Short mmCIF file of C-alpha atoms and ligand atoms in Angstrom, two decimals:
data_model
loop_
_atom_site.label_atom_id
_atom_site.label_comp_id
_atom_site.label_asym_id
_atom_site.label_seq_id
_atom_site.Cartn_x
_atom_site.Cartn_y
_atom_site.Cartn_z
CA UNK A 1 -32.40 66.56 -28.88
CA UNK A 2 -30.98 62.71 -29.22
CA UNK A 3 -28.34 62.52 -31.76
CA UNK A 4 -26.08 65.03 -32.96
CA UNK A 5 -25.74 65.88 -36.62
CA UNK A 6 -23.04 66.73 -38.07
CA UNK A 7 -21.68 68.75 -41.39
CA UNK A 8 -17.32 68.22 -42.02
CA UNK A 9 -16.17 71.14 -44.04
CA UNK A 10 -13.61 70.04 -46.00
CA UNK A 11 -13.53 66.24 -46.84
CA UNK A 12 -10.13 65.76 -47.73
CA UNK A 13 -8.09 63.36 -46.04
CA UNK A 14 -9.20 63.45 -42.16
CA UNK A 15 -11.95 64.82 -43.21
CA UNK A 16 -13.26 61.81 -45.16
CA UNK A 17 -11.93 59.85 -42.13
CA UNK A 18 -13.85 61.78 -39.78
CA UNK A 19 -16.89 60.78 -42.60
CA UNK A 20 -16.52 57.81 -42.48
CA UNK A 21 -17.14 57.12 -38.85
CA UNK A 22 -19.76 59.18 -38.57
CA UNK A 23 -21.93 56.86 -40.57
CA UNK A 24 -22.93 54.98 -37.41
CA UNK A 25 -19.46 54.32 -35.33
CA UNK A 26 -20.52 57.37 -32.89
CA UNK A 27 -23.17 56.78 -30.42
CA UNK A 28 -25.73 58.82 -31.05
CA UNK A 29 -23.90 60.75 -34.14
CA UNK A 30 -24.41 61.18 -37.16
CA UNK A 31 -23.17 62.77 -41.07
CA UNK A 32 -25.99 64.72 -42.61
CA UNK A 33 -23.81 67.45 -44.62
CA UNK A 34 -20.39 67.57 -45.87
CA UNK A 35 -19.29 70.86 -47.77
CA UNK A 36 -15.82 71.52 -49.75
CA UNK A 37 -14.84 74.22 -51.99
CA UNK A 38 -12.69 71.37 -54.36
CA UNK A 39 -15.48 69.98 -56.65
CA UNK A 40 -13.28 66.64 -56.34
CA UNK A 41 -13.54 66.45 -53.24
CA UNK A 42 -17.55 66.56 -53.57
CA UNK A 43 -17.39 64.04 -56.57
CA UNK A 44 -15.46 61.62 -53.64
CA UNK A 45 -18.16 62.26 -50.83
CA UNK A 46 -21.48 62.12 -54.06
CA UNK A 47 -19.30 58.18 -54.29
CA UNK A 48 -18.64 57.49 -51.00
CA UNK A 49 -21.66 58.50 -48.56
CA UNK A 50 -25.08 58.30 -48.78
CA UNK A 51 -27.05 60.24 -51.40
CA UNK A 52 -29.45 62.09 -48.04
CA UNK A 53 -25.68 62.87 -47.20
CA UNK A 54 -26.18 66.58 -48.38
CA UNK A 55 -23.34 68.80 -49.86
CA UNK A 56 -22.31 72.27 -50.33
CA UNK A 57 -18.81 73.52 -52.17
CA UNK A 58 -18.48 75.97 -49.79
CA UNK A 59 -19.62 76.76 -45.94
CA UNK A 60 -21.64 79.48 -45.40
CA UNK A 61 -24.30 77.64 -47.83
CA UNK A 62 -23.98 75.23 -45.17
CA UNK A 63 -24.39 77.56 -42.90
CA UNK A 64 -27.33 79.08 -44.04
CA UNK A 65 -29.20 75.44 -44.57
CA UNK A 66 -29.55 75.00 -40.89
CA UNK A 67 -29.23 70.84 -41.97
CA UNK A 68 -27.33 70.52 -39.41
CA UNK A 69 -26.30 71.05 -35.23
CA UNK A 70 -22.19 70.29 -35.06
CA UNK A 71 -19.92 70.87 -37.42
CA UNK A 72 -16.31 69.64 -37.95
CA UNK A 73 -13.52 72.18 -38.95
CA UNK A 74 -11.51 69.68 -41.22
CA UNK A 75 -9.60 72.71 -43.28
CA UNK A 76 -5.89 73.85 -44.14
CA UNK A 77 -4.89 75.62 -40.21
CA UNK A 78 -5.00 79.29 -41.25
CA UNK A 79 -9.39 79.53 -42.12
CA UNK A 80 -9.54 76.52 -38.80
CA UNK A 81 -10.40 79.52 -36.04
CA UNK A 82 -12.20 81.92 -38.72
CA UNK A 83 -14.12 79.20 -40.35
CA UNK A 84 -14.95 79.20 -36.35
CA UNK A 85 -16.03 81.82 -35.58
CA UNK A 86 -18.76 82.04 -37.95
CA UNK A 87 -20.26 78.74 -37.36
CA UNK A 88 -20.13 79.70 -33.52
CA UNK A 89 -21.71 83.10 -34.46
CA UNK A 90 -24.44 81.35 -36.68
CA UNK A 91 -25.57 79.31 -33.87
CA UNK A 92 -23.48 75.33 -34.69
CA UNK A 93 -21.18 73.99 -31.78
CA UNK A 94 -17.70 73.58 -33.89
CA UNK A 95 -15.31 70.48 -33.47
CA UNK A 96 -12.06 72.14 -35.22
CA UNK A 97 -9.12 70.18 -36.38
CA UNK A 98 -5.40 70.74 -33.85
CA UNK A 99 -4.18 73.34 -34.79
CA UNK A 100 -5.57 75.65 -33.67
CA UNK A 101 -4.43 78.06 -36.08
CA UNK A 102 -1.07 79.64 -37.68
CA UNK A 103 -1.01 83.06 -35.13
CA UNK A 104 -2.75 82.84 -31.76
CA UNK A 105 -4.19 86.29 -32.48
CA UNK A 106 -6.11 84.57 -34.34
CA UNK A 107 -7.12 81.99 -32.20
CA UNK A 108 -7.48 84.39 -29.09
CA UNK A 109 -11.06 85.50 -30.94
CA UNK A 110 -11.87 82.24 -31.82
CA UNK A 111 -11.88 81.97 -28.09
CA UNK A 112 -13.12 85.17 -27.37
CA UNK A 113 -16.44 83.81 -29.69
CA UNK A 114 -16.79 81.07 -27.99
CA UNK A 115 -16.90 82.94 -25.05
CA UNK A 116 -19.28 84.54 -25.75
CA UNK A 117 -20.87 81.54 -26.71
CA UNK A 118 -22.24 79.04 -23.63
CA UNK A 119 -24.44 77.79 -24.98
CA UNK A 120 -22.64 75.81 -27.58
CA UNK A 121 -19.59 72.83 -27.46
CA UNK A 122 -16.15 74.49 -28.69
CA UNK A 123 -13.91 70.82 -28.86
CA UNK A 124 -10.74 70.51 -30.78
CA UNK A 125 -9.48 67.26 -31.74
CA UNK A 126 -6.94 66.22 -29.85
CA UNK A 127 -7.11 63.05 -30.53
CA UNK A 128 -3.81 62.38 -28.47
CA UNK A 129 -5.56 62.63 -25.77
CA UNK A 130 -7.18 60.15 -25.76
CA UNK A 131 -3.77 57.26 -25.02
CA UNK A 132 -4.34 55.27 -21.53
CA UNK A 133 -0.57 56.13 -21.81
CA UNK A 134 -0.37 59.79 -21.96
CA UNK A 135 -3.21 60.28 -19.19
CA UNK A 136 -2.13 57.48 -17.11
CA UNK A 137 1.09 60.11 -16.67
CA UNK A 138 -0.49 62.27 -16.20
CA UNK A 139 -1.79 61.92 -13.20
CA UNK A 140 1.63 60.28 -12.24
CA UNK A 141 2.34 64.03 -12.56
CA UNK A 142 -0.91 65.72 -11.13
CA UNK A 143 -1.57 63.42 -8.85
CA UNK A 144 1.79 64.70 -6.86
CA UNK A 145 3.43 60.83 -7.34
CA UNK A 146 6.25 62.00 -9.31
CA UNK A 147 7.05 64.75 -7.05
CA UNK A 148 8.16 68.93 -8.62
CA UNK A 149 9.18 68.17 -11.54
CA UNK A 150 12.71 69.35 -13.03
CA UNK A 151 12.82 68.29 -16.10
CA UNK A 152 11.61 67.34 -19.36
CA UNK A 153 12.74 66.24 -22.24
CA UNK A 154 10.86 64.88 -25.14
CA UNK A 155 12.23 63.56 -28.84
CA UNK A 156 10.01 62.75 -31.15
CA UNK A 157 10.76 62.69 -34.71
CA UNK A 158 8.74 59.14 -35.74
CA UNK A 159 6.60 61.58 -37.91
CA UNK A 160 8.43 60.50 -41.24
CA UNK A 161 6.92 62.07 -44.56
CA UNK A 162 8.86 62.35 -47.90
CA UNK A 163 8.48 64.98 -50.56
CA UNK A 164 6.05 62.90 -52.11
CA UNK A 165 4.15 63.74 -49.29
CA UNK A 166 4.43 66.98 -49.10
CA UNK A 167 4.28 67.43 -52.87
CA UNK A 168 0.17 65.75 -52.33
CA UNK A 169 -0.66 68.94 -51.37
CA UNK A 170 -0.01 73.35 -53.01
CA UNK A 171 -0.66 74.74 -48.89
CA UNK A 172 1.61 72.05 -47.78
CA UNK A 173 4.45 73.09 -46.25
CA UNK A 174 4.48 76.40 -47.24
CA UNK A 175 4.39 80.00 -45.34
CA UNK A 176 1.22 81.16 -47.19
CA UNK A 177 -0.77 77.90 -47.67
CA UNK A 178 -0.46 76.54 -43.76
CA UNK A 179 1.81 78.41 -42.19
CA UNK A 180 5.06 76.49 -40.51
CA UNK A 181 6.05 72.28 -41.33
CA UNK A 182 6.28 70.18 -38.16
CA UNK A 183 5.80 72.21 -35.38
CA UNK A 184 2.11 73.34 -37.53
CA UNK A 185 2.13 70.16 -38.41
CA UNK A 186 2.71 67.20 -36.95
CA UNK A 187 3.81 68.19 -33.00
CA UNK A 188 0.66 70.24 -32.36
CA UNK A 189 -0.56 66.96 -30.66
CA UNK A 190 3.08 66.50 -28.87
CA UNK A 191 2.59 70.29 -27.89
CA UNK A 192 -0.12 70.20 -26.60
CA UNK A 193 0.42 67.01 -24.57
CA UNK A 194 3.37 67.93 -22.77
CA UNK A 195 1.53 71.21 -21.25
CA UNK A 196 -1.50 68.86 -20.62
CA UNK A 197 0.57 66.51 -18.93
CA UNK A 198 2.41 68.50 -16.91
CA UNK A 199 -0.39 71.21 -16.17
CA UNK A 200 2.99 73.51 -17.19
CA UNK A 201 3.72 76.64 -19.93
CA UNK A 202 7.28 77.52 -20.07
CA UNK A 203 8.15 81.15 -18.84
CA UNK A 204 10.49 80.59 -22.19
CA UNK A 205 11.45 79.73 -24.87
CA UNK A 206 14.66 79.35 -27.33
CA UNK A 207 14.19 77.64 -30.10
CA UNK A 208 16.64 76.92 -33.34
CA UNK A 209 14.62 76.35 -36.24
CA UNK A 210 16.13 74.82 -40.07
CA UNK A 211 13.90 75.45 -42.30
CA UNK A 212 14.48 73.02 -45.47
CA UNK A 213 16.77 71.28 -43.95
CA UNK A 214 15.48 67.28 -45.36
CA UNK A 215 13.03 68.19 -47.77
CA UNK A 216 12.02 70.97 -50.71
CA UNK A 217 10.10 73.61 -48.37
CA UNK A 218 9.36 76.58 -47.30
CA UNK A 219 8.86 75.72 -43.14
CA UNK A 220 11.38 74.19 -40.70
CA UNK A 221 11.29 70.55 -40.74
CA UNK A 222 13.84 70.36 -37.86
CA UNK A 223 13.74 71.94 -35.05
CA UNK A 224 15.63 71.93 -31.00
CA UNK A 225 14.07 73.65 -28.62
CA UNK A 226 14.92 74.77 -25.13
CA UNK A 227 12.55 76.02 -22.23
CA UNK A 228 12.18 77.39 -18.93
CA UNK A 229 9.82 76.77 -16.49
CA UNK A 230 8.89 79.24 -13.32
CA UNK A 231 9.41 76.37 -11.21
CA UNK A 232 13.19 76.40 -12.49
CA UNK A 233 12.45 73.62 -14.36
CA UNK A 234 14.27 73.55 -17.56
CA UNK A 235 13.14 71.29 -21.14
CA UNK A 236 13.87 70.27 -24.14
CA UNK A 237 11.87 69.78 -27.23
CA UNK A 238 13.41 67.88 -30.50
CA UNK A 239 12.02 67.49 -33.74
CA UNK A 240 12.53 66.75 -37.32
CA UNK A 241 10.18 64.42 -40.66
CA UNK A 242 13.63 63.74 -41.99
CA UNK A 243 15.03 61.45 -40.17
CA UNK A 244 14.18 57.33 -39.58
CA UNK A 245 14.38 55.78 -38.07
CA UNK A 246 13.17 58.34 -35.60
CA UNK A 247 12.82 58.36 -31.99
CA UNK A 248 9.11 59.03 -30.05
CA UNK A 249 10.57 59.14 -25.93
CA UNK A 250 9.62 61.29 -23.42
CA UNK A 251 11.39 61.69 -20.26
CA UNK A 252 10.05 63.74 -17.26
CA UNK A 253 12.28 63.75 -14.62
CA UNK A 254 11.24 64.75 -10.74
CA UNK A 255 11.75 65.43 -7.70
CA UNK A 256 10.77 61.32 -6.86
CA UNK A 257 12.87 59.89 -9.70
CA UNK A 258 11.68 59.67 -13.64
CA UNK A 259 9.80 58.65 -15.83
CA UNK A 260 9.61 57.63 -19.53
CA UNK A 261 7.02 56.94 -21.99
CA UNK A 262 8.47 55.02 -24.77
CA UNK A 263 7.72 52.16 -27.73
CA UNK A 264 3.72 51.83 -26.17
CA UNK A 265 5.57 51.58 -22.12
CA UNK A 266 5.50 53.49 -19.53
CA UNK A 267 8.23 53.66 -16.67
CA UNK A 268 8.71 54.70 -13.33
CA UNK A 269 11.69 54.59 -12.06
CA UNK A 270 10.85 55.86 -9.11
CA UNK A 271 12.47 57.34 -6.02
CA UNK A 272 12.53 54.70 -2.16
CA UNK A 273 12.93 58.89 -0.56
CA UNK A 274 13.01 61.13 -2.66
CA UNK A 275 15.65 62.42 -3.78
CA UNK A 276 15.35 66.16 -2.49
CA UNK A 277 14.98 64.27 1.64
CA UNK A 278 17.93 61.87 -0.06
CA UNK A 279 20.25 64.65 0.03
CA UNK A 280 19.63 66.84 2.92
CA UNK A 281 19.48 63.67 5.20
CA UNK A 282 23.00 61.63 3.45
CA UNK A 283 26.34 61.56 4.90
CA UNK A 284 28.47 59.56 3.56
CA UNK A 285 30.55 61.18 1.13
CA UNK A 286 29.33 59.60 -2.42
CA UNK A 287 25.71 57.21 -2.84
CA UNK A 288 22.94 58.36 -4.99
CA UNK A 289 18.67 57.27 -3.58
CA UNK A 290 17.63 53.78 -3.27
CA UNK A 291 15.52 53.53 -7.36
CA UNK A 292 12.81 50.86 -8.07
CA UNK A 293 11.90 50.62 -11.47
CA UNK A 294 7.97 49.90 -11.96
CA UNK A 295 6.41 49.17 -15.41
CA UNK A 296 2.67 51.25 -14.83
CA UNK A 297 0.11 48.59 -16.56
CA UNK A 298 -1.39 50.58 -18.83
CA UNK A 299 -4.60 49.21 -21.51
CA UNK A 300 -3.11 48.79 -24.63
CA UNK A 301 -4.06 50.05 -27.52
CA UNK A 302 -3.86 53.48 -27.95
CA UNK A 303 -7.23 54.30 -26.99
CA UNK A 304 -10.34 55.62 -29.93
CA UNK A 305 -7.89 58.65 -30.75
CA UNK A 306 -10.56 60.15 -33.59
CA UNK A 307 -12.76 58.32 -32.93
CA UNK A 308 -12.88 58.96 -28.94
CA UNK A 309 -12.99 62.71 -29.22
CA UNK A 310 -15.79 62.45 -31.11
CA UNK A 311 -17.76 59.90 -29.34
CA UNK A 312 -16.97 62.90 -26.78
CA UNK A 313 -17.98 66.06 -27.94
CA UNK A 314 -20.79 64.44 -29.04
CA UNK A 315 -21.94 63.48 -25.67
CA UNK A 316 -20.90 66.61 -23.99
CA UNK A 317 -23.17 68.01 -26.77
CA UNK A 318 -25.76 65.96 -25.43
CA UNK A 319 -25.86 64.88 -22.38
CA UNK A 320 -23.09 67.32 -20.52
CA UNK A 321 -19.75 64.71 -20.59
CA UNK A 322 -16.91 67.25 -19.84
CA UNK A 323 -14.92 67.58 -22.71
CA UNK A 324 -11.52 66.02 -22.83
CA UNK A 325 -10.18 68.79 -25.88
CA UNK A 326 -11.51 71.83 -24.51
CA UNK A 327 -11.26 74.07 -28.08
CA UNK A 328 -10.16 76.74 -25.39
CA UNK A 329 -6.91 75.42 -24.56
CA UNK A 330 -5.03 74.91 -28.15
CA UNK A 331 -4.11 78.60 -28.60
CA UNK A 332 -1.30 76.79 -25.18
CA UNK A 333 -0.05 74.28 -28.17
CA UNK A 334 0.48 76.47 -30.73
CA UNK A 335 2.05 79.64 -28.38
CA UNK A 336 4.81 77.29 -27.92
CA UNK A 337 4.90 76.28 -30.92
CA UNK A 338 4.52 80.35 -32.05
CA UNK A 339 7.61 81.35 -29.71
CA UNK A 340 9.90 78.55 -31.23
CA UNK A 341 9.49 80.45 -34.72
CA UNK A 342 9.80 83.94 -33.19
CA UNK A 343 12.45 82.69 -31.31
CA UNK A 344 14.67 80.78 -34.60
CA UNK A 345 12.98 84.33 -36.70
CA UNK A 346 14.86 86.94 -33.42
CA UNK A 347 17.66 84.36 -33.15
CA UNK A 348 16.66 85.36 -29.59
CA UNK A 349 15.33 83.87 -26.51
CA UNK A 350 11.14 84.32 -26.20
CA UNK A 351 8.87 84.68 -23.09
CA UNK A 352 5.65 83.74 -22.65
CA UNK A 353 3.27 85.33 -23.36
CA UNK A 354 3.88 85.88 -26.92
CA UNK A 355 4.54 88.98 -28.41
CA UNK A 356 1.07 88.16 -30.48
CA UNK A 357 1.39 91.30 -32.25
CA UNK A 358 5.20 90.45 -33.92
CA UNK A 359 4.63 87.08 -34.74
CA UNK A 360 2.01 88.24 -36.88
CA UNK A 361 4.19 90.42 -38.42
CA UNK A 362 7.25 88.26 -39.46
CA UNK A 363 5.23 85.53 -40.06
CA UNK A 364 2.92 87.68 -42.83
CA UNK A 365 6.15 88.86 -44.20
CA UNK A 366 7.23 84.93 -44.71
CA UNK A 367 4.07 84.35 -46.94
CA UNK A 368 5.31 87.77 -48.82
CA UNK A 369 8.41 85.42 -49.76
CA UNK A 370 6.33 82.10 -50.00
CA UNK A 371 5.61 80.07 -52.93
CA UNK A 372 1.95 79.84 -52.50
CA UNK A 373 -0.12 79.84 -54.54
CA UNK A 374 -4.11 79.21 -53.99
CA UNK A 375 -5.37 78.50 -57.24
CA UNK A 376 -2.48 76.77 -58.69
CA UNK A 377 -2.37 74.41 -55.47
CA UNK A 378 -2.43 71.38 -56.51
CA UNK A 379 -4.07 68.35 -54.37
CA UNK A 380 -3.71 65.21 -53.76
CA UNK A 381 -6.33 63.00 -51.38
CA UNK A 382 -3.92 60.32 -49.19
CA UNK A 383 -4.93 57.06 -47.44
CA UNK A 384 -4.33 58.32 -43.64
CA UNK A 385 -5.83 55.26 -41.59
CA UNK A 386 -2.91 54.09 -39.39
CA UNK A 387 -1.54 57.88 -39.04
CA UNK A 388 -1.63 60.07 -35.69
N1 NAD B 1 -5.68 65.02 -35.68
C1 NAD B 1 -4.89 64.15 -37.04
O1 NAD B 1 -4.39 63.60 -36.62
C2 NAD B 1 -5.29 65.30 -38.00
C3 NAD B 1 -4.45 64.56 -39.25
C4 NAD B 1 -4.55 65.02 -40.48
C5 NAD B 1 -4.80 66.15 -40.59
N2 NAD B 1 -5.41 66.64 -39.21
C6 NAD B 1 -5.78 68.47 -39.72
O2 NAD B 1 -6.65 67.63 -40.19
C7 NAD B 1 -6.44 69.65 -40.54
C8 NAD B 1 -7.53 68.59 -43.19
O3 NAD B 1 -5.38 67.84 -43.24
P1 NAD B 1 -5.58 67.16 -44.20
O4 NAD B 1 -4.48 66.65 -44.79
O5 NAD B 1 -7.21 66.14 -44.58
O6 NAD B 1 -5.84 68.09 -45.71
P2 NAD B 1 -6.75 68.04 -47.63
O7 NAD B 1 -5.95 69.05 -48.11
O8 NAD B 1 -6.36 66.62 -47.44
O9 NAD B 1 -8.22 68.13 -47.15
C9 NAD B 1 -8.38 69.79 -47.05
C10 NAD B 1 -9.76 70.40 -47.46
O10 NAD B 1 -10.23 71.36 -46.91
C11 NAD B 1 -10.85 71.69 -48.27
N3 NAD B 1 -11.13 73.15 -48.27
C12 NAD B 1 -9.74 73.97 -47.26
N4 NAD B 1 -10.89 75.33 -47.53
C13 NAD B 1 -11.39 75.02 -46.93
C14 NAD B 1 -12.71 75.76 -47.14
N5 NAD B 1 -13.00 77.50 -47.03
N6 NAD B 1 -14.72 75.80 -47.41
C15 NAD B 1 -15.07 74.32 -47.43
N7 NAD B 1 -12.84 73.38 -47.96
C16 NAD B 1 -11.60 73.88 -47.73
C17 NAD B 1 -9.88 71.64 -49.08
O11 NAD B 1 -9.67 71.67 -50.37
C18 NAD B 1 -9.23 70.07 -48.75
O12 NAD B 1 -9.73 68.73 -49.05
C19 NAD B 1 -4.81 70.38 -41.66
O13 NAD B 1 -5.47 71.33 -39.65
C20 NAD B 1 -4.33 69.40 -39.94
O14 NAD B 1 -3.89 69.79 -39.01
C21 NAD B 1 -5.57 66.64 -38.75
#
């Protein structure tokens, strides 16, 4: 095989972007099919895609047709595991959009099926992993430059969304259609990066979620979570889609100083001697370790994002290139978001790994109260260029 033939399932906001990228911007990749259950979305395909790109009105037809080598699943989140399992079992390489799913029980089943098909590549669209800022920070942490981690703190409040955005899709911000709010839609990127950069998952979580605080929605739009790690470190994750102007600041403190990622820069306040050593040796009463402020050079531009993930996935299929975002890793960020919901719903601490059955039970209760009704869901495609 010299070229990977892709089929996209779901040609809404994101699927359309991927379709355009696959029309020549991704080396060794081509778009050969699209699939959407909404006829209006297929109409878009008729107007904007070459005539030889096949159209299917249901995933089963696409799976049966054997016109693709890989499928890219860009439907609402609940369907990611279901469709991925069907696609893997039908013999296709699979790339899913984020989040991996809505609840870890389904995502674990998907991961088990992927593990049973080692001959197929399985990836997830964690495009923020292509950002050189986060890659460099991961390298500084995991090479030991920062020393043992003590505290992590991410304030991510600048992915602002209006009521009109929520109104644009009947599935959005409902328990039945989406399964969550800012934690499920905007934050899967940060929740993934948080564990990917640090290499650590918390051992327990206590979270406070406000539901429909700023917008007329069922789900959370304001969250503050406190986490504890195995090594004694602690962390804070603060997020909302309802504040303007917002902040995107990740600060991490270790034995050798602190690193801050904000406004596209990576700053390392580097201690001349580790804090633990300074404390053990210092005898002058008040004192603090000498600290140097270092601006860490990072390639500008934010990385190749979605196209970078597609290029890497294509080369993984063709030449066994290592995946930057393996699909199996999607469960980690989702575990964090599920833990935050569960903590808020039970008003208590939640240990990780979470009780997946209990989470699903609580989510099912929420779904029963949900206003989401599939047949009435009004959908309007938005231009996502320049979004995340
Ligand atoms: N990686 C990113 O940066 C990024 C950005 C935006 C959205 N996303 C993700 O992409 C996914 C889709 O989001 P969106 O904003 O494009 O939503 P959307 O509503 O605009 O598009 C979803 C499309 O899927 C179709 N669909 C639904 N169920 C289907 C099924 N079973 N088979 C075939 N088609 C089906 C719908 O008709 C619709 O056209 C979400 O999971 C979202 O989190 C990722």
